Amino acid sequence: MQTDSKPKISGLGQRLANRALRWWLLALALCWSALAAQAAPVPVLTVHDAIGPASADYIIRGLERAQQQGAPLVVIELDTPGGLDTSMRQIIRAILASTVPVATYVSPSGSRAASAGTYILYASHIAAMAPATTLGAATPVAIGLPGLPQTPKPAPAEGVPSKPASAPADQTPAAPASPMTAKQVNDAAAFIRGLADQRGRNAVWAERAVREAVSLTAAEALQQNVIDLVATDIADLLTQIDGRKVRLAGGELQLGTKGLRTEALPPDWRHRLLSVIANPSFALILLMIGVYGLMFEFSSPGFGVPGTVGAICLLLALFALQLLPVNYAALALILLGFALLAAELVTPAFGVLGIGGVVAFVAGGLLLFDRDVPGLGVPLPLIFGLALTAAAAVILGGGMALRARRAPVVSGAEQLIGARGEVTQVTDGQTWARIHGEHWQVRATAPLQPGQRVRVVGMTDLILQVQPEGERHDV
């Protein structure tokens, strides 16, 4: 009896071919994943400053670039004392809408994510800290409304211990004394509580960080489920989060970050320019240069350079002020101070307008920005230095004007009175004399002769009134 082995061989070959095809597809997928990982490294954005317009622009542009390149993850290396509420919310909106996971990493050791940094940490898909770092103290300070009075938290009575960071959450904090402060605190507490609920983190402590300004170390934050992990460096961070699942705007994603290559994205020229221009101290200096440049150009037109430089500096200052939370009453005081100082130079006010201008400038500089917001206070030495510089310019200009007023007249009709000269010609009833090297028509009460010395006693139109002086001599 013969058996047909051809179908068996054909079936075995088909199975081997299918298996080879599957291995080939798997190898192709692994190669594609390796190439994709190599082509799109993990960008690292570094923010080691107060959160402001420049920081927001830098992070938002970095997230957009990562999405365009298909990066598997974005790491924000953070060290900040806090900053502006508006800039913080722009960053958080970009993180929440990002299609690329964002890991905020408080680093290096000794850094902090205070105030606005705590909100950003809570909003991130992955919250990590390096050893010996801190976060917290997220009580809002004049959120978006500079210049509002702040009610400080009352100090504990003597002998009564303050409430520790690990105290029970059922202890109700004292209500803010000001209704405006209560609005700010309640809004900030609701905001960070929503972020905590969305990321599955400790919402109770988050609210205490807002209402009581408490802080935590990295180890305490990990223990209380405030952050996800503590990592020694970025490589350790990528290793620890490998395989974690995060929830993005488009759905859930499992991270595959172990061994990924990182790429530092330092701030570009735009961010560096914004950092300089949006600095409150530099904005105030630009404003002063701009106003004084225009004042000098208007007082001495035709030179061109002061007006050009002043106009450029003034426009840059206005651009910076529209980025920053400005107290417009304080800005009006500064402009009033400039106006009074300018008026002092052109009016005989004997220092009254100049002193008023200096006082208005100092008051405006103190109130222009909220000094309680990290990174926004203008240093007092700078304010007083600018005020003293303006006062010195007024005193110097006024002193020069006073000396010029008291100096003897060296030109013009007034200078001719009392001048001496010599009669040069008498013809057809007209007498001419040389005075100060010039030929003038002169008149006298007595007849004059050529060569006679005369002295000017008056002037009518272009004719000088003279008197004879001394005896006649030949020429």
Tab-separated table of C-alpha atoms in Angstrom:
chain	number	residue	atom	x	y	z
A	1	MET	CA	0.000	0.000	0.000
A	2	GLN	CA	1.513	3.350	-1.027
A	3	THR	CA	0.818	6.616	0.820
A	4	ASP	CA	0.919	10.036	-0.824
A	5	SER	CA	3.466	12.176	1.115
A	6	LYS	CA	3.274	15.182	-1.211
A	7	PRO	CA	0.426	16.943	0.631
A	8	LYS	CA	2.282	16.498	3.942
A	9	ILE	CA	5.475	18.040	2.539
A	10	SER	CA	3.497	20.902	1.010
A	11	GLY	CA	1.744	21.649	4.305
A	12	LEU	CA	5.041	21.582	6.215
A	13	GLY	CA	6.575	24.003	3.735
A	14	GLN	CA	3.617	26.340	4.073
A	15	ARG	CA	3.937	26.373	7.851
A	16	LEU	CA	7.663	27.060	7.645
A	17	ALA	CA	7.057	29.880	5.193
A	18	ASN	CA	4.427	31.441	7.433
A	19	ARG	CA	6.728	31.199	10.442
A	20	ALA	CA	9.593	32.753	8.515
A	21	LEU	CA	7.292	35.548	7.389
A	22	ARG	CA	6.250	36.255	10.960
A	23	TRP	CA	9.887	36.368	12.150
A	24	TRP	CA	10.752	38.635	9.261
A	25	LEU	CA	7.896	41.018	10.104
A	26	LEU	CA	8.901	41.010	13.767
A	27	ALA	CA	12.517	41.808	12.878
A	28	LEU	CA	11.315	44.564	10.580
A	29	ALA	CA	9.164	46.043	13.354
A	30	LEU	CA	12.082	45.951	15.795
A	31	CYS	CA	14.354	47.615	13.254
A	32	TRP	CA	11.712	50.253	12.568
A	33	SER	CA	11.308	50.914	16.308
A	34	ALA	CA	15.070	51.232	16.711
A	35	LEU	CA	15.302	53.623	13.787
A	36	ALA	CA	12.369	55.668	15.088
A	37	ALA	CA	13.938	55.864	18.533
A	38	GLN	CA	17.217	56.930	17.005
A	39	ALA	CA	15.552	59.536	14.789
A	40	ALA	CA	13.424	61.048	17.567
A	41	PRO	CA	15.333	61.299	20.859
A	42	VAL	CA	13.802	62.528	24.105
A	43	PRO	CA	14.077	66.334	24.173
A	44	VAL	CA	15.119	67.849	27.512
A	45	LEU	CA	13.892	71.392	28.244
A	46	THR	CA	15.725	73.193	31.046
A	47	VAL	CA	13.996	75.889	33.116
A	48	HIS	CA	16.171	77.199	35.950
A	49	ASP	CA	14.510	80.550	36.570
A	50	ALA	CA	11.256	82.199	37.552
A	51	ILE	CA	8.262	81.237	35.419
A	52	GLY	CA	7.520	84.139	33.099
A	53	PRO	CA	6.647	84.943	29.488
A	54	ALA	CA	10.043	83.742	28.246
A	55	SER	CA	9.743	80.410	30.096
A	56	ALA	CA	6.222	79.859	28.778
A	57	ASP	CA	7.274	80.588	25.194
A	58	TYR	CA	10.292	78.261	25.537
A	59	ILE	CA	8.280	75.295	26.903
A	60	ILE	CA	5.357	75.721	24.506
A	61	ARG	CA	7.677	75.849	21.489
A	62	GLY	CA	9.592	72.851	22.810
A	63	LEU	CA	6.392	70.804	23.115
A	64	GLU	CA	5.298	71.787	19.619
A	65	ARG	CA	8.674	70.758	18.211
A	66	ALA	CA	8.525	67.419	20.042
A	67	GLN	CA	5.069	66.699	18.607
A	68	GLN	CA	6.239	67.540	15.091
A	69	GLN	CA	9.265	65.232	15.412
A	70	GLY	CA	7.245	62.404	16.978
A	71	ALA	CA	9.292	62.314	20.182
A	72	PRO	CA	8.365	59.519	22.603
A	73	LEU	CA	8.641	61.802	25.660
A	74	VAL	CA	9.499	65.345	26.722
A	75	VAL	CA	11.454	65.980	29.924
A	76	ILE	CA	11.240	69.391	31.620
A	77	GLU	CA	14.153	69.836	34.012
A	78	LEU	CA	12.782	72.330	36.516
A	79	ASP	CA	14.234	74.559	39.214
A	80	THR	CA	12.045	77.579	39.937
A	81	PRO	CA	10.982	79.764	42.868
A	82	GLY	CA	7.612	80.380	41.186
A	83	GLY	CA	6.446	83.094	38.835
A	84	LEU	CA	3.507	84.564	36.975
A	85	ASP	CA	0.108	82.905	37.100
A	86	THR	CA	-0.629	83.718	33.452
A	87	SER	CA	2.612	82.132	32.214
A	88	MET	CA	2.094	79.103	34.475
A	89	ARG	CA	-1.391	78.504	33.094
A	90	GLN	CA	-0.121	78.778	29.513
A	91	ILE	CA	2.428	76.042	30.262
A	92	ILE	CA	-0.172	73.827	31.956
A	93	ARG	CA	-2.610	74.211	29.058
A	94	ALA	CA	0.139	73.143	26.646
A	95	ILE	CA	0.981	70.108	28.805
A	96	LEU	CA	-2.661	69.013	29.122
A	97	ALA	CA	-3.201	69.319	25.353
A	98	SER	CA	0.094	67.643	24.408
A	99	THR	CA	0.004	64.414	22.403
A	100	VAL	CA	3.510	63.623	23.715
A	101	PRO	CA	3.927	62.550	27.364
A	102	VAL	CA	5.587	65.179	29.565
A	103	ALA	CA	7.802	64.296	32.525
A	104	THR	CA	8.679	67.188	34.828
A	105	TYR	CA	11.859	66.462	36.742
A	106	VAL	CA	12.940	68.728	39.619
A	107	SER	CA	16.701	68.652	39.252
A	108	PRO	CA	19.590	68.899	40.133
A	109	SER	CA	19.849	68.199	43.850
A	110	GLY	CA	19.141	71.316	45.857
A	111	SER	CA	16.557	72.590	43.371
A	112	ARG	CA	12.922	73.386	44.116
A	113	ALA	CA	9.557	73.521	42.418
A	114	ALA	CA	7.919	76.192	44.529
A	115	SER	CA	4.668	78.027	43.855
A	116	ALA	CA	4.049	77.856	40.071
A	117	GLY	CA	6.498	74.940	39.820
A	118	THR	CA	4.227	72.825	42.040
A	119	TYR	CA	1.273	73.362	39.696
A	120	ILE	CA	3.390	72.398	36.664
A	121	LEU	CA	4.604	69.288	38.478
A	122	TYR	CA	1.026	68.249	39.266
A	123	ALA	CA	-0.094	68.853	35.662
A	124	SER	CA	2.639	66.672	34.116
A	125	HIS	CA	2.051	63.075	33.082
A	126	ILE	CA	5.123	62.017	35.070
A	127	ALA	CA	6.201	63.918	38.210
A	128	ALA	CA	9.733	63.166	39.356
A	129	MET	CA	12.267	64.736	41.699
A	130	ALA	CA	15.956	64.328	42.361
A	131	PRO	CA	17.131	63.601	45.909
A	132	ALA	CA	17.439	66.655	48.198
A	133	THR	CA	14.880	68.720	46.266
A	134	THR	CA	11.655	70.320	47.493
A	135	LEU	CA	8.251	71.407	46.241
A	136	GLY	CA	5.264	73.267	47.650
A	137	ALA	CA	4.560	76.771	48.994
A	138	ALA	CA	1.930	77.237	46.294
A	139	THR	CA	-0.115	80.009	47.908
A	140	PRO	CA	-1.049	82.528	45.186
A	141	VAL	CA	0.370	86.031	45.419
A	142	ALA	CA	-1.686	88.612	43.502
A	143	ILE	CA	-2.548	86.161	40.733
A	144	GLY	CA	-2.809	88.249	37.582
A	145	LEU	CA	-3.587	91.393	39.618
A	146	PRO	CA	-0.412	93.112	40.792
A	147	GLY	CA	-0.508	95.680	43.513
A	148	LEU	CA	-3.339	94.133	45.519
A	149	PRO	CA	-2.852	94.112	49.281
A	150	GLN	CA	-1.730	90.785	50.621
A	151	THR	CA	-2.702	89.362	53.989
A	152	PRO	CA	0.200	87.442	55.465
A	153	LYS	CA	-0.425	84.218	57.244
A	154	PRO	CA	-0.468	84.885	60.994
A	155	ALA	CA	2.466	83.476	62.899
A	156	PRO	CA	1.747	80.861	65.583
A	157	ALA	CA	1.541	82.081	69.127
A	158	GLU	CA	4.600	81.747	71.289
A	159	GLY	CA	4.920	78.271	72.684
A	160	VAL	CA	2.407	76.791	70.221
A	161	PRO	CA	4.045	74.521	67.614
A	162	SER	CA	3.231	75.195	64.004
A	163	LYS	CA	1.301	72.615	62.028
A	164	PRO	CA	3.709	70.115	60.406
A	165	ALA	CA	3.496	69.066	56.778
A	166	SER	CA	2.267	65.605	57.753
A	167	ALA	CA	-0.563	66.845	60.012
A	168	PRO	CA	-4.014	65.378	59.482
A	169	ALA	CA	-5.927	66.864	56.604
A	170	ASP	CA	-9.112	67.405	58.641
A	171	GLN	CA	-7.637	70.438	60.398
A	172	THR	CA	-9.285	73.399	58.699
A	173	PRO	CA	-6.937	76.303	57.978
A	174	ALA	CA	-7.878	79.809	58.961
A	175	ALA	CA	-9.921	81.644	56.377
A	176	PRO	CA	-8.183	84.482	54.547
A	177	ALA	CA	-8.918	87.902	56.003
A	178	SER	CA	-9.460	89.671	52.653
A	179	PRO	CA	-12.290	88.713	50.265
A	180	MET	CA	-9.965	89.230	47.301
A	181	THR	CA	-7.359	86.962	48.905
A	182	ALA	CA	-10.070	84.369	49.575
A	183	LYS	CA	-11.060	84.428	45.903
A	184	GLN	CA	-7.462	83.934	44.790
A	185	VAL	CA	-6.796	81.107	47.248
A	186	ASN	CA	-10.055	79.281	46.490
A	187	ASP	CA	-9.490	79.525	42.749
A	188	ALA	CA	-5.909	78.254	43.047
A	189	ALA	CA	-6.970	75.418	45.377
A	190	ALA	CA	-9.678	74.266	42.986
A	191	PHE	CA	-7.236	74.452	40.074
A	192	ILE	CA	-4.518	72.305	41.659
A	193	ARG	CA	-7.113	69.895	43.089
A	194	GLY	CA	-8.429	69.327	39.574
A	195	LEU	CA	-4.905	68.642	38.321
A	196	ALA	CA	-4.324	66.174	41.166
A	197	ASP	CA	-7.559	64.302	40.405
A	198	GLN	CA	-6.693	64.083	36.717
A	199	ARG	CA	-3.232	62.615	37.401
A	200	GLY	CA	-4.249	60.459	40.383
A	201	ARG	CA	-2.064	62.285	42.903
A	202	ASN	CA	-2.595	63.501	46.470
A	203	ALA	CA	-5.252	66.195	46.165
A	204	VAL	CA	-5.480	66.798	49.923
A	205	TRP	CA	-1.843	67.802	50.245
A	206	ALA	CA	-2.064	69.848	47.040
A	207	GLU	CA	-4.828	71.952	48.568
A	208	ARG	CA	-2.807	72.382	51.757
A	209	ALA	CA	0.154	73.564	49.678
A	210	VAL	CA	-2.097	76.326	48.371
A	211	ARG	CA	-3.924	77.255	51.558
A	212	GLU	CA	-1.107	76.774	54.085
A	213	ALA	CA	2.027	77.118	51.889
A	214	VAL	CA	3.457	73.805	53.143
A	215	SER	CA	6.404	72.120	51.445
A	216	LEU	CA	7.799	68.597	51.096
A	217	THR	CA	11.129	67.003	50.371
A	218	ALA	CA	11.463	64.513	47.520
A	219	ALA	CA	11.266	61.487	49.828
A	220	GLU	CA	8.189	62.842	51.643
A	221	ALA	CA	6.514	63.702	48.349
A	222	LEU	CA	7.018	60.158	47.075
A	223	GLN	CA	5.688	58.695	50.328
A	224	GLN	CA	2.539	60.862	50.218
A	225	ASN	CA	1.800	60.162	46.526
A	226	VAL	CA	2.543	63.721	45.473
A	227	ILE	CA	5.075	62.603	42.851
A	228	ASP	CA	5.594	59.372	40.945
A	229	LEU	CA	9.254	58.648	41.589
A	230	VAL	CA	12.632	59.879	42.807
A	231	ALA	CA	15.432	59.592	40.228
A	232	THR	CA	19.120	60.378	40.508
A	233	ASP	CA	19.416	61.595	36.900
A	234	ILE	CA	17.518	61.623	33.616
A	235	ALA	CA	18.808	58.186	32.584
A	236	ASP	CA	17.494	56.753	35.866
A	237	LEU	CA	14.201	58.547	35.248
A	238	LEU	CA	13.796	56.963	31.794
A	239	THR	CA	14.594	53.539	33.220
A	240	GLN	CA	12.064	53.811	36.060
A	241	ILE	CA	9.155	55.015	33.933
A	242	ASP	CA	9.649	52.345	31.265
A	243	GLY	CA	6.415	50.390	30.911
A	244	ARG	CA	4.246	52.915	32.786
A	245	LYS	CA	0.892	53.870	31.340
A	246	VAL	CA	-0.050	57.535	31.027
A	247	ARG	CA	-3.263	59.164	29.925
A	248	LEU	CA	-2.937	61.664	27.071
A	249	ALA	CA	-5.487	63.846	25.355
A	250	GLY	CA	-5.874	61.156	22.662
A	251	GLY	CA	-6.030	58.138	24.978
A	252	GLU	CA	-3.849	55.882	27.113
A	253	LEU	CA	-0.224	55.215	26.157
A	254	GLN	CA	2.348	52.761	27.536
A	255	LEU	CA	5.829	54.240	27.744
A	256	GLY	CA	8.853	52.485	26.316
A	257	THR	CA	11.677	54.744	27.466
A	258	LYS	CA	14.438	52.442	28.669
A	259	GLY	CA	17.702	53.214	26.911
A	260	LEU	CA	16.287	56.075	24.847
A	261	ARG	CA	18.667	58.763	23.684
A	262	THR	CA	18.155	62.279	25.086
A	263	GLU	CA	18.734	65.599	23.390
A	264	ALA	CA	19.131	68.862	25.270
A	265	LEU	CA	17.205	71.760	23.721
A	266	PRO	CA	18.813	74.928	25.106
A	267	PRO	CA	16.955	78.238	24.814
A	268	ASP	CA	17.288	79.828	21.374
A	269	TRP	CA	17.893	83.500	20.610
A	270	ARG	CA	14.185	84.291	20.860
A	271	HIS	CA	13.941	82.929	24.392
A	272	ARG	CA	17.152	84.694	25.458
A	273	LEU	CA	15.894	87.983	23.986
A	274	LEU	CA	12.535	87.583	25.738
A	275	SER	CA	14.310	86.770	29.000
A	276	VAL	CA	16.275	90.010	28.793
A	277	ILE	CA	13.451	92.253	27.597
A	278	ALA	CA	10.843	90.823	29.981
A	279	ASN	CA	13.123	91.381	32.966
A	280	PRO	CA	11.411	94.072	35.085
A	281	SER	CA	14.677	95.848	35.894
A	282	PHE	CA	15.732	95.970	32.250
A	283	ALA	CA	12.247	97.126	31.201
A	284	LEU	CA	12.488	100.049	33.641
A	285	ILE	CA	15.949	100.985	32.312
A	286	LEU	CA	14.676	100.831	28.712
A	287	LEU	CA	11.755	103.073	29.661
A	288	MET	CA	14.098	105.629	31.208
A	289	ILE	CA	16.488	105.633	28.231
A	290	GLY	CA	13.573	105.945	25.805
A	291	VAL	CA	11.965	108.895	27.552
A	292	TYR	CA	15.238	110.766	28.061
A	293	GLY	CA	16.288	110.128	24.461
A	294	LEU	CA	13.073	111.656	23.135
A	295	MET	CA	13.338	114.587	25.579
A	296	PHE	CA	16.875	115.353	24.388
A	297	GLU	CA	15.840	115.054	20.741
A	298	PHE	CA	12.883	117.413	21.170
A	299	SER	CA	15.010	119.956	23.064
A	300	SER	CA	17.857	119.828	20.503
A	301	PRO	CA	16.325	118.663	17.202
A	302	GLY	CA	18.445	117.735	14.222
A	303	PHE	CA	21.003	115.420	15.859
A	304	GLY	CA	18.923	112.264	15.277
A	305	VAL	CA	20.759	109.676	17.385
A	306	PRO	CA	19.030	110.385	20.746
A	307	GLY	CA	15.607	110.337	19.110
A	308	THR	CA	16.280	107.093	17.235
A	309	VAL	CA	17.724	105.292	20.260
A	310	GLY	CA	14.989	106.683	22.501
A	311	ALA	CA	12.182	105.576	20.197
A	312	ILE	CA	13.605	102.027	19.908
A	313	CYS	CA	14.127	101.709	23.674
A	314	LEU	CA	10.669	103.090	24.415
A	315	LEU	CA	8.977	100.611	22.056
A	316	LEU	CA	10.952	97.717	23.569
A	317	ALA	CA	9.973	98.893	27.057
A	318	LEU	CA	6.293	99.039	26.089
A	319	PHE	CA	6.565	95.523	24.626
A	320	ALA	CA	8.084	94.272	27.895
A	321	LEU	CA	5.432	96.010	29.996
A	322	GLN	CA	2.609	94.404	28.036
A	323	LEU	CA	4.145	90.987	28.813
A	324	LEU	CA	4.395	91.717	32.549
A	325	PRO	CA	1.689	92.428	35.141
A	326	VAL	CA	2.037	96.191	35.477
A	327	ASN	CA	0.410	98.547	37.957
A	328	TYR	CA	-0.719	101.303	35.589
A	329	ALA	CA	-1.038	103.873	38.366
A	330	ALA	CA	2.647	103.288	39.136
A	331	LEU	CA	3.494	103.622	35.422
A	332	ALA	CA	1.638	106.956	35.386
A	333	LEU	CA	3.703	108.065	38.409
A	334	ILE	CA	6.936	107.230	36.575
A	335	LEU	CA	5.863	109.169	33.476
A	336	LEU	CA	4.800	112.088	35.710
A	337	GLY	CA	8.230	112.003	37.304
A	338	PHE	CA	9.880	112.235	33.878
A	339	ALA	CA	7.602	115.148	32.947
A	340	LEU	CA	8.408	117.044	36.154
A	341	LEU	CA	12.137	116.502	35.698
A	342	ALA	CA	11.900	117.766	32.119
A	343	ALA	CA	9.890	120.793	33.262
A	344	GLU	CA	12.542	121.564	35.866
A	345	LEU	CA	15.094	122.054	33.104
A	346	VAL	CA	13.026	124.604	31.169
A	347	THR	CA	11.189	126.508	33.922
A	348	PRO	CA	12.556	128.578	36.839
A	349	ALA	CA	10.995	126.400	39.545
A	350	PHE	CA	14.106	126.449	41.808
A	351	GLY	CA	14.078	122.671	42.385
A	352	VAL	CA	10.438	122.168	43.330
A	353	LEU	CA	9.530	120.337	40.129
A	354	GLY	CA	12.777	118.333	40.204
A	355	ILE	CA	12.211	117.090	43.758
A	356	GLY	CA	8.617	116.217	42.901
A	357	GLY	CA	9.795	114.325	39.819
A	358	VAL	CA	12.300	112.267	41.827
A	359	VAL	CA	9.660	111.423	44.459
A	360	ALA	CA	7.135	110.421	41.767
A	361	PHE	CA	9.736	108.264	39.991
A	362	VAL	CA	10.748	106.415	43.174
A	363	ALA	CA	7.116	105.822	44.170
A	364	GLY	CA	6.255	104.547	40.702
A	365	GLY	CA	9.289	102.252	40.609
A	366	LEU	CA	8.351	100.727	43.962
A	367	LEU	CA	4.745	100.070	42.913
A	368	LEU	CA	5.281	99.175	39.233
A	369	PHE	CA	5.661	95.417	39.838
A	370	ASP	CA	4.536	93.214	42.691
A	371	ARG	CA	7.697	92.520	44.687
A	372	ASP	CA	6.088	89.431	46.309
A	373	VAL	CA	5.964	87.549	42.996
A	374	PRO	CA	9.268	85.670	42.479
A	375	GLY	CA	11.462	87.207	39.814
A	376	LEU	CA	9.341	90.347	39.370
A	377	GLY	CA	10.604	92.725	42.026
A	378	VAL	CA	12.785	95.618	40.892
A	379	PRO	CA	15.800	95.921	43.250
A	380	LEU	CA	15.673	98.974	45.487
A	381	PRO	CA	19.287	99.987	44.649
A	382	LEU	CA	18.324	100.143	40.969
A	383	ILE	CA	15.268	102.327	41.647
A	384	PHE	CA	17.167	104.754	43.847
A	385	GLY	CA	20.132	104.691	41.482
A	386	LEU	CA	17.950	105.692	38.527
A	387	ALA	CA	16.236	108.364	40.631
A	388	LEU	CA	19.560	109.810	41.786
A	389	THR	CA	20.840	109.758	38.205
A	390	ALA	CA	17.806	111.747	37.082
A	391	ALA	CA	18.228	114.163	39.997
A	392	ALA	CA	21.932	114.591	39.181
A	393	ALA	CA	21.044	115.357	35.548
A	394	VAL	CA	18.554	118.019	36.706
A	395	ILE	CA	21.012	119.536	39.185
A	396	LEU	CA	23.807	119.547	36.603
A	397	GLY	CA	21.610	121.079	33.929
A	398	GLY	CA	20.188	123.663	36.332
A	399	GLY	CA	23.659	124.577	37.596
A	400	MET	CA	24.931	125.069	34.068
A	401	ALA	CA	21.937	127.259	33.245
A	402	LEU	CA	22.464	129.334	36.412
A	403	ARG	CA	26.167	129.852	35.666
A	404	ALA	CA	25.307	130.870	32.100
A	405	ARG	CA	22.757	133.358	33.446
A	406	ARG	CA	25.292	134.973	35.776
A	407	ALA	CA	28.145	135.020	33.235
A	408	PRO	CA	28.932	138.344	31.571
A	409	VAL	CA	27.457	138.990	28.141
A	410	VAL	CA	29.991	138.299	25.397
A	411	SER	CA	27.871	138.859	22.276
A	412	GLY	CA	24.821	140.700	21.038
A	413	ALA	CA	23.632	144.282	21.438
A	414	GLU	CA	24.009	144.259	25.243
A	415	GLN	CA	27.705	143.512	24.919
A	416	LEU	CA	28.244	146.676	22.831
A	417	ILE	CA	27.170	149.024	25.621
A	418	GLY	CA	30.365	150.434	27.148
A	419	ALA	CA	32.558	149.174	24.332
A	420	ARG	CA	35.308	151.476	23.069
A	421	GLY	CA	36.260	152.178	19.490
A	422	GLU	CA	37.785	154.650	17.059
A	423	VAL	CA	36.203	156.950	14.518
A	424	THR	CA	37.337	155.962	11.044
A	425	GLN	CA	35.369	158.160	8.617
A	426	VAL	CA	33.136	161.220	8.553
A	427	THR	CA	31.416	161.794	5.171
A	428	ASP	CA	28.175	163.427	4.078
A	429	GLY	CA	26.989	163.847	7.624
A	430	GLN	CA	27.560	160.165	8.507
A	431	THR	CA	30.147	159.104	11.024
A	432	TRP	CA	31.647	155.597	11.071
A	433	ALA	CA	33.696	153.945	13.773
A	434	ARG	CA	35.509	150.642	14.241
A	435	ILE	CA	34.204	148.851	17.349
A	436	HIS	CA	35.150	145.230	18.138
A	437	GLY	CA	36.651	144.924	14.673
A	438	GLU	CA	33.377	145.917	12.982
A	439	HIS	CA	32.365	149.171	11.196
A	440	TRP	CA	29.332	150.804	12.821
A	441	GLN	CA	27.512	154.027	12.041
A	442	VAL	CA	27.675	156.229	15.134
A	443	ARG	CA	26.131	159.445	16.391
A	444	ALA	CA	27.272	161.836	19.103
A	445	THR	CA	26.110	165.086	20.666
A	446	ALA	CA	29.347	166.782	19.548
A	447	PRO	CA	31.096	166.640	16.192
A	448	LEU	CA	33.579	163.811	15.819
A	449	GLN	CA	36.811	163.614	13.864
A	450	PRO	CA	38.585	160.594	12.282
A	451	GLY	CA	40.958	158.927	14.754
A	452	GLN	CA	38.987	160.111	17.790
A	453	ARG	CA	38.335	157.546	20.536
A	454	VAL	CA	34.713	157.025	21.481
A	455	ARG	CA	32.666	154.918	23.939
A	456	VAL	CA	29.276	153.362	23.174
A	457	VAL	CA	26.485	154.553	25.462
A	458	GLY	CA	23.411	153.338	23.574
A	459	MET	CA	21.967	151.791	20.435
A	460	THR	CA	19.069	152.776	18.190
A	461	ASP	CA	18.298	150.214	15.503
A	462	LEU	CA	21.728	149.712	13.881
A	463	ILE	CA	23.172	153.119	14.861
A	464	LEU	CA	25.313	153.391	17.984
A	465	GLN	CA	25.158	156.369	20.355
A	466	VAL	CA	28.720	157.274	21.424
A	467	GLN	CA	30.547	159.874	23.481
A	468	PRO	CA	34.031	161.204	22.821
A	469	GLU	CA	36.774	159.715	24.990
A	470	GLY	CA	40.233	161.184	25.313
A	471	GLU	CA	42.047	163.405	22.818
A	472	ARG	CA	42.119	163.141	19.044
A	473	HIS	CA	45.189	161.487	17.489
A	474	ASP	CA	46.358	161.015	13.900
A	475	VAL	CA	45.979	157.819	11.977
